[in-house]
Amino acid sequence: MKVTMARYTGPKARINRRLGTMLYETAGAARAMDRRPQPPGMHTRGRRPSNYGAALMEKQKIKHYYGLGERQLRRYFENVGRKSGNTGELLLLMCERRLDNVVRRVGFTKTR
């Protein structure tokens, strides 16, 4: 039985443009961000997001930056919530300790 990991395989430049940061550092995604700095879509509105919208965007940034799925991120958050301390910092520490992230930080690979 072959077990495969779920990961995002869609257009990475679209995610970069939607969230407004360079999460995926491929050459094509960087070029697309330079050409079109506005979010993807036909007629996007430039209004300030609500508190819920801002928190949702930050959650999406964490998911895409560390390559996590929704369920895995939720599980990490539940584990960190049981510990004492700042939940946000502990969550980021847990994500930074993952092997794929450590390998990328050391410089063995350019992208995840």
Coordinates of C-alpha atoms in Angstrom, one line a residue:
M1 CA 0.0 0.0 0.0
K2 CA 1.4 3.3 -1.1
V3 CA 0.8 6.3 1.2
T4 CA 1.1 9.8 -0.4
M5 CA 1.4 13.1 1.2
A6 CA -1.0 15.9 0.3
R7 CA 0.5 19.1 -1.0
Y8 CA -0.6 22.1 -3.0
T9 CA 0.1 21.5 -6.7
G10 CA -1.9 24.5 -8.1
P11 CA -0.7 27.8 -9.5
K12 CA 1.8 29.2 -7.1
A13 CA 2.0 32.7 -8.5
R14 CA -1.8 33.0 -7.9
I15 CA -1.3 32.3 -4.2
N16 CA 1.6 34.8 -4.0
R17 CA -0.5 37.5 -5.6
R18 CA -3.6 36.7 -3.5
L19 CA -1.7 36.8 -0.2
G20 CA 0.6 39.7 -1.3
T21 CA 3.9 38.0 -0.3
M22 CA 6.5 35.7 -1.9
L23 CA 5.6 32.4 -0.3
Y24 CA 6.6 30.3 -3.3
E25 CA 10.0 31.4 -4.6
T26 CA 10.0 29.8 -8.0
A27 CA 11.2 32.0 -10.9
G28 CA 7.8 32.0 -12.6
A29 CA 6.0 33.0 -9.5
A30 CA 8.5 35.9 -8.9
R31 CA 8.1 37.1 -12.5
A32 CA 4.3 37.0 -12.2
M33 CA 4.4 39.0 -9.0
D34 CA 6.6 41.6 -10.7
R35 CA 4.3 41.9 -13.7
R36 CA 1.0 42.0 -11.8
P37 CA 1.2 43.1 -8.2
Q38 CA -2.6 43.2 -7.7
P39 CA -4.5 40.1 -6.5
P40 CA -5.8 37.6 -9.1
G41 CA -9.3 37.9 -10.5
M42 CA -11.1 40.2 -12.9
H43 CA -12.2 43.1 -10.8
T44 CA -10.6 42.9 -7.4
R45 CA -11.6 45.4 -4.7
G46 CA -8.9 47.2 -2.7
R47 CA -10.6 47.4 0.6
R48 CA -9.2 46.7 4.0
P49 CA -10.1 43.2 5.3
S50 CA -12.0 42.7 8.5
N51 CA -10.4 41.2 11.6
Y52 CA -11.7 37.7 10.5
G53 CA -10.3 38.3 7.0
A54 CA -6.9 39.4 8.2
A55 CA -6.7 36.4 10.6
L56 CA -7.7 34.0 7.7
M57 CA -5.0 35.5 5.4
E58 CA -2.4 34.9 8.1
K59 CA -3.5 31.3 8.5
Q60 CA -3.3 30.8 4.8
K61 CA 0.2 32.2 4.7
I62 CA 1.3 29.8 7.4
K63 CA -0.3 26.9 5.6
H64 CA 1.3 27.6 2.3
Y65 CA 4.7 28.7 3.7
Y66 CA 5.2 25.5 5.7
G67 CA 3.4 23.2 3.2
L68 CA 0.7 22.1 5.7
G69 CA -2.8 21.0 5.1
E70 CA -5.8 22.3 7.0
R71 CA -6.2 19.2 9.2
Q72 CA -2.5 19.1 10.0
L73 CA -2.3 22.7 10.9
R74 CA -5.4 22.3 13.1
R75 CA -3.8 19.3 14.8
Y76 CA -0.6 21.3 15.5
F77 CA -2.7 24.1 16.9
E78 CA -4.6 21.8 19.3
N79 CA -1.3 20.3 20.5
V80 CA 0.2 23.7 21.1
G81 CA -2.9 25.0 22.8
R82 CA -2.5 22.4 25.6
K83 CA 1.0 23.7 26.4
S84 CA 1.7 26.8 28.5
G85 CA 3.1 29.9 26.8
N86 CA 2.3 32.0 23.8
T87 CA 0.3 29.8 21.4
G88 CA 1.4 31.7 18.2
E89 CA 5.1 31.4 19.0
L90 CA 4.9 27.8 20.0
L91 CA 3.0 27.0 16.8
L92 CA 5.7 28.6 14.7
L93 CA 8.4 26.8 16.6
M94 CA 6.7 23.5 16.0
C95 CA 6.5 24.3 12.3
E96 CA 10.1 25.4 12.2
R97 CA 11.3 22.1 13.7
R98 CA 9.9 20.0 10.8
L99 CA 12.5 18.2 8.8
D100 CA 11.6 19.7 5.4
N101 CA 11.8 23.2 6.9
V102 CA 15.2 22.5 8.6
V103 CA 16.6 21.2 5.3
R104 CA 15.4 24.3 3.5
R105 CA 16.8 26.7 6.2
V106 CA 20.2 25.0 6.1
G107 CA 20.4 25.7 2.4
F108 CA 20.4 22.2 0.9
T109 CA 17.4 23.0 -1.2
K110 CA 16.1 26.3 -2.7
T111 CA 12.4 25.5 -2.3
R112 CA 10.3 23.1 -0.3

